[in-house]
């Protein structure tokens, strides 16, 4: 609604004491350039001071404890990173040592497996048996367990004991 239209209406209905007229006058006073003008009281001619929101009370926080807290946090962070880095390096050296130890143990295991395979070979077992004075046997005899029947004829081993057996 424009100001010109409102002005025409208000002059057409301008009856003193009319509530609609008073409302329209107040409405006009709050628009455009009139909105910035201080309101006047009827009859006194005095201007009423405009109400404003008061700014919040200034808060003064001591800076020294905050600065000390920030410094403590920074120093603790740097020390934490230093300790963490030291532990990582320490664990890296330990890991390298464990790798070396594992490689050494793997080689030792391979040597022991090779020695065991050599000792388990048929030629090695025959030589060890001769050293103990054992002689090769002939055809063995077998017993069948369910009925106790003997298959084959048992014969004593024949052969001269070895010279290294000590007999």
C-alpha positions as YAML, in Angstrom:
chain: A
units: angstrom
residues:
- id: 1
  name: UNK
  ca: [0.00, 0.00, 0.00]
- id: 2
  name: UNK
  ca: [1.55, 3.30, -1.01]
- id: 3
  name: UNK
  ca: [1.81, 6.41, 1.12]
- id: 4
  name: UNK
  ca: [-0.36, 8.44, -1.25]
- id: 5
  name: UNK
  ca: [-3.24, 5.95, -1.01]
- id: 6
  name: UNK
  ca: [-3.05, 5.87, 2.76]
- id: 7
  name: UNK
  ca: [-3.03, 9.66, 2.93]
- id: 8
  name: UNK
  ca: [-6.15, 9.90, 0.80]
- id: 9
  name: UNK
  ca: [-8.00, 7.41, 2.92]
- id: 10
  name: UNK
  ca: [-7.01, 9.06, 6.16]
- id: 11
  name: UNK
  ca: [-8.16, 12.50, 5.02]
- id: 12
  name: UNK
  ca: [-11.45, 11.08, 3.85]
- id: 13
  name: UNK
  ca: [-12.17, 9.51, 7.24]
- id: 14
  name: UNK
  ca: [-10.50, 12.07, 9.45]
- id: 15
  name: UNK
  ca: [-12.75, 12.21, 12.41]
- id: 16
  name: UNK
  ca: [-11.16, 13.10, 15.70]
- id: 17
  name: UNK
  ca: [-11.13, 10.28, 18.25]
- id: 18
  name: UNK
  ca: [-11.58, 7.62, 15.64]
- id: 19
  name: UNK
  ca: [-9.40, 4.58, 16.49]
- id: 20
  name: UNK
  ca: [-8.85, 3.69, 12.87]
- id: 21
  name: UNK
  ca: [-7.58, 7.19, 12.19]
- id: 22
  name: UNK
  ca: [-5.16, 7.03, 15.13]
- id: 23
  name: UNK
  ca: [-3.87, 3.65, 13.95]
- id: 24
  name: UNK
  ca: [-3.34, 4.91, 10.43]
- id: 25
  name: UNK
  ca: [-1.48, 7.95, 11.74]
- id: 26
  name: UNK
  ca: [0.79, 5.71, 13.79]
- id: 27
  name: UNK
  ca: [1.27, 3.46, 10.75]
- id: 28
  name: UNK
  ca: [2.26, 6.42, 8.62]
- id: 29
  name: UNK
  ca: [4.68, 7.62, 11.26]
- id: 30
  name: UNK
  ca: [6.51, 4.30, 11.19]
- id: 31
  name: UNK
  ca: [7.13, 4.29, 7.39]
- id: 32
  name: UNK
  ca: [9.69, 6.00, 5.17]
- id: 33
  name: UNK
  ca: [11.43, 9.09, 6.46]
- id: 34
  name: UNK
  ca: [9.00, 9.41, 9.36]
- id: 35
  name: UNK
  ca: [10.18, 6.11, 10.80]
- id: 36
  name: UNK
  ca: [13.49, 7.69, 11.82]
- id: 37
  name: UNK
  ca: [11.94, 10.74, 13.42]
- id: 38
  name: UNK
  ca: [11.55, 10.60, 17.21]
- id: 39
  name: UNK
  ca: [7.99, 10.06, 18.41]
- id: 40
  name: UNK
  ca: [6.28, 12.98, 20.10]
- id: 41
  name: UNK
  ca: [3.74, 12.85, 22.89]
- id: 42
  name: UNK
  ca: [0.45, 14.50, 22.21]
- id: 43
  name: UNK
  ca: [-0.03, 17.65, 24.05]
- id: 44
  name: UNK
  ca: [3.46, 17.94, 25.60]
- id: 45
  name: UNK
  ca: [5.54, 18.31, 22.44]
- id: 46
  name: UNK
  ca: [8.38, 16.43, 24.12]
- id: 47
  name: UNK
  ca: [10.21, 13.74, 22.21]
- id: 48
  name: UNK
  ca: [10.52, 10.34, 23.79]
- id: 49
  name: UNK
  ca: [14.00, 8.79, 23.73]
- id: 50
  name: UNK
  ca: [14.27, 5.72, 21.52]
- id: 51
  name: UNK
  ca: [14.80, 2.43, 23.25]
- id: 52
  name: UNK
  ca: [17.84, 0.41, 22.25]
- id: 53
  name: UNK
  ca: [19.25, -2.94, 23.21]
- id: 54
  name: UNK
  ca: [22.11, -2.44, 25.60]
- id: 55
  name: UNK
  ca: [25.40, -4.01, 24.54]
- id: 56
  name: UNK
  ca: [26.45, -6.98, 26.65]
- id: 57
  name: UNK
  ca: [28.72, -6.29, 29.56]
- id: 58
  name: UNK
  ca: [32.34, -6.71, 28.53]
- id: 59
  name: UNK
  ca: [33.82, -9.95, 29.79]
- id: 60
  name: UNK
  ca: [37.44, -9.76, 30.72]
- id: 61
  name: UNK
  ca: [39.09, -13.13, 31.05]
- id: 62
  name: UNK
  ca: [42.60, -13.23, 32.37]
- id: 63
  name: UNK
  ca: [44.92, -14.12, 29.49]
- id: 64
  name: UNK
  ca: [47.77, -15.58, 31.51]
- id: 65
  name: UNK
  ca: [46.00, -18.86, 32.46]
- id: 66
  name: UNK
  ca: [44.83, -19.35, 28.88]
- id: 67
  name: UNK
  ca: [48.31, -18.75, 27.49]
- id: 68
  name: UNK
  ca: [49.75, -21.11, 30.10]
- id: 69
  name: UNK
  ca: [47.17, -23.77, 29.17]
- id: 70
  name: UNK
  ca: [47.97, -23.45, 25.47]
- id: 71
  name: UNK
  ca: [51.70, -23.70, 26.19]
- id: 72
  name: UNK
  ca: [51.18, -26.79, 28.37]
- id: 73
  name: UNK
  ca: [49.10, -28.45, 25.64]
- id: 74
  name: UNK
  ca: [51.70, -27.64, 22.96]
- id: 75
  name: UNK
  ca: [54.62, -28.84, 25.10]
- id: 76
  name: UNK
  ca: [52.72, -32.02, 26.04]
- id: 77
  name: UNK
  ca: [51.96, -32.65, 22.37]
- id: 78
  name: UNK
  ca: [55.58, -32.18, 21.33]
- id: 79
  name: UNK
  ca: [56.79, -34.45, 24.13]
- id: 80
  name: UNK
  ca: [54.18, -37.05, 23.21]
- id: 81
  name: UNK
  ca: [55.30, -37.02, 19.59]
- id: 82
  name: UNK
  ca: [58.94, -37.28, 20.69]
- id: 83
  name: UNK
  ca: [58.22, -40.28, 22.94]
- id: 84
  name: UNK
  ca: [56.14, -41.92, 20.21]
- id: 85
  name: UNK
  ca: [58.90, -41.42, 17.64]
- id: 86
  name: UNK
  ca: [61.49, -42.83, 20.06]
- id: 87
  name: UNK
  ca: [59.37, -45.93, 20.70]
- id: 88
  name: UNK
  ca: [58.83, -46.46, 16.97]
- id: 89
  name: UNK
  ca: [62.58, -46.31, 16.32]
- id: 90
  name: UNK
  ca: [63.29, -48.59, 19.27]
- id: 91
  name: UNK
  ca: [60.79, -51.12, 17.96]
- id: 92
  name: UNK
  ca: [62.31, -50.87, 14.47]
- id: 93
  name: UNK
  ca: [65.74, -51.86, 15.89]
- id: 94
  name: UNK
  ca: [64.17, -54.69, 17.87]
- id: 95
  name: UNK
  ca: [62.33, -55.88, 14.76]
- id: 96
  name: UNK
  ca: [65.58, -55.88, 12.75]
- id: 97
  name: UNK
  ca: [67.26, -57.89, 15.52]
- id: 98
  name: UNK
  ca: [64.39, -60.39, 15.56]
- id: 99
  name: UNK
  ca: [64.58, -60.78, 11.76]
- id: 100
  name: UNK
  ca: [68.29, -61.53, 12.01]
- id: 101
  name: UNK
  ca: [67.68, -64.04, 14.80]
- id: 102
  name: UNK
  ca: [64.90, -65.70, 12.78]
- id: 103
  name: UNK
  ca: [67.16, -66.03, 9.74]
- id: 104
  name: UNK
  ca: [69.88, -67.60, 11.90]
- id: 105
  name: UNK
  ca: [67.39, -70.05, 13.44]
- id: 106
  name: UNK
  ca: [66.00, -70.92, 9.98]
- id: 107
  name: UNK
  ca: [69.52, -71.79, 8.80]
- id: 108
  name: UNK
  ca: [70.14, -73.87, 11.93]
- id: 109
  name: UNK
  ca: [66.83, -75.71, 11.39]
- id: 110
  name: UNK
  ca: [67.80, -76.49, 7.80]
- id: 111
  name: UNK
  ca: [71.19, -77.85, 8.94]
- id: 112
  name: UNK
  ca: [69.55, -80.03, 11.58]
- id: 113
  name: UNK
  ca: [66.95, -81.31, 9.07]
- id: 114
  name: UNK
  ca: [69.79, -82.20, 6.68]
- id: 115
  name: UNK
  ca: [71.69, -84.03, 9.45]
- id: 116
  name: UNK
  ca: [68.54, -85.94, 10.41]
- id: 117
  name: UNK
  ca: [67.91, -86.92, 6.78]
- id: 118
  name: UNK
  ca: [71.53, -88.15, 6.51]
- id: 119
  name: UNK
  ca: [71.21, -90.20, 9.70]
- id: 120
  name: UNK
  ca: [67.88, -91.70, 8.60]
- id: 121
  name: UNK
  ca: [69.18, -92.86, 5.22]
- id: 122
  name: UNK
  ca: [69.38, -96.69, 4.75]
- id: 123
  name: UNK
  ca: [73.18, -96.66, 4.28]
- id: 124
  name: UNK
  ca: [73.68, -94.66, 7.46]
- id: 125
  name: UNK
  ca: [71.35, -96.96, 9.45]
- id: 126
  name: UNK
  ca: [73.17, -100.08, 8.15]
- id: 127
  name: UNK
  ca: [76.55, -98.59, 9.11]
- id: 128
  name: UNK
  ca: [75.28, -97.70, 12.58]
- id: 129
  name: UNK
  ca: [73.90, -101.22, 13.04]
- id: 130
  name: UNK
  ca: [77.25, -102.78, 12.03]
- id: 131
  name: UNK
  ca: [79.06, -100.55, 14.51]
- id: 132
  name: UNK
  ca: [76.76, -101.89, 17.24]
- id: 133
  name: UNK
  ca: [77.52, -105.50, 16.25]
- id: 134
  name: UNK
  ca: [74.25, -106.24, 14.51]
- id: 135
  name: UNK
  ca: [74.26, -108.57, 11.50]
- id: 136
  name: UNK
  ca: [71.74, -108.69, 8.63]
- id: 137
  name: UNK
  ca: [68.96, -111.20, 9.07]
- id: 138
  name: UNK
  ca: [67.54, -113.61, 6.54]
- id: 139
  name: UNK
  ca: [63.90, -113.97, 5.62]
- id: 140
  name: UNK
  ca: [61.76, -113.19, 8.65]
- id: 141
  name: UNK
  ca: [58.87, -115.25, 10.01]
- id: 142
  name: UNK
  ca: [55.50, -113.68, 10.74]
- id: 143
  name: UNK
  ca: [52.75, -114.46, 13.23]
- id: 144
  name: UNK
  ca: [49.15, -113.74, 12.35]
- id: 145
  name: UNK
  ca: [47.50, -112.29, 15.44]
- id: 146
  name: UNK
  ca: [43.86, -113.32, 15.22]
- id: 147
  name: UNK
  ca: [44.58, -117.05, 15.14]
- id: 148
  name: UNK
  ca: [48.29, -117.20, 16.11]
- id: 149
  name: UNK
  ca: [49.33, -119.03, 12.91]
- id: 150
  name: UNK
  ca: [53.01, -118.77, 11.98]
- id: 151
  name: UNK
  ca: [53.92, -117.85, 8.41]
- id: 152
  name: UNK
  ca: [57.50, -118.66, 7.41]
- id: 153
  name: UNK
  ca: [60.23, -120.41, 9.38]
- id: 154
  name: UNK
  ca: [62.19, -118.40, 11.92]
- id: 155
  name: UNK
  ca: [65.96, -118.67, 11.46]
- id: 156
  name: UNK
  ca: [68.78, -117.15, 13.46]
- id: 157
  name: UNK
  ca: [70.80, -114.44, 11.81]
- id: 158
  name: UNK
  ca: [74.06, -115.64, 10.40]
- id: 159
  name: UNK
  ca: [77.05, -113.51, 9.79]
- id: 160
  name: UNK
  ca: [80.19, -112.40, 11.44]
- id: 161
  name: UNK
  ca: [80.01, -109.43, 13.76]
- id: 162
  name: UNK
  ca: [81.76, -106.36, 12.52]
- id: 163
  name: UNK
  ca: [85.27, -105.53, 13.57]
- id: 164
  name: UNK
  ca: [84.22, -102.17, 15.03]
- id: 165
  name: UNK
  ca: [81.54, -103.63, 17.28]
- id: 166
  name: UNK
  ca: [83.96, -104.55, 20.03]
- id: 167
  name: UNK
  ca: [82.89, -108.23, 20.42]
...
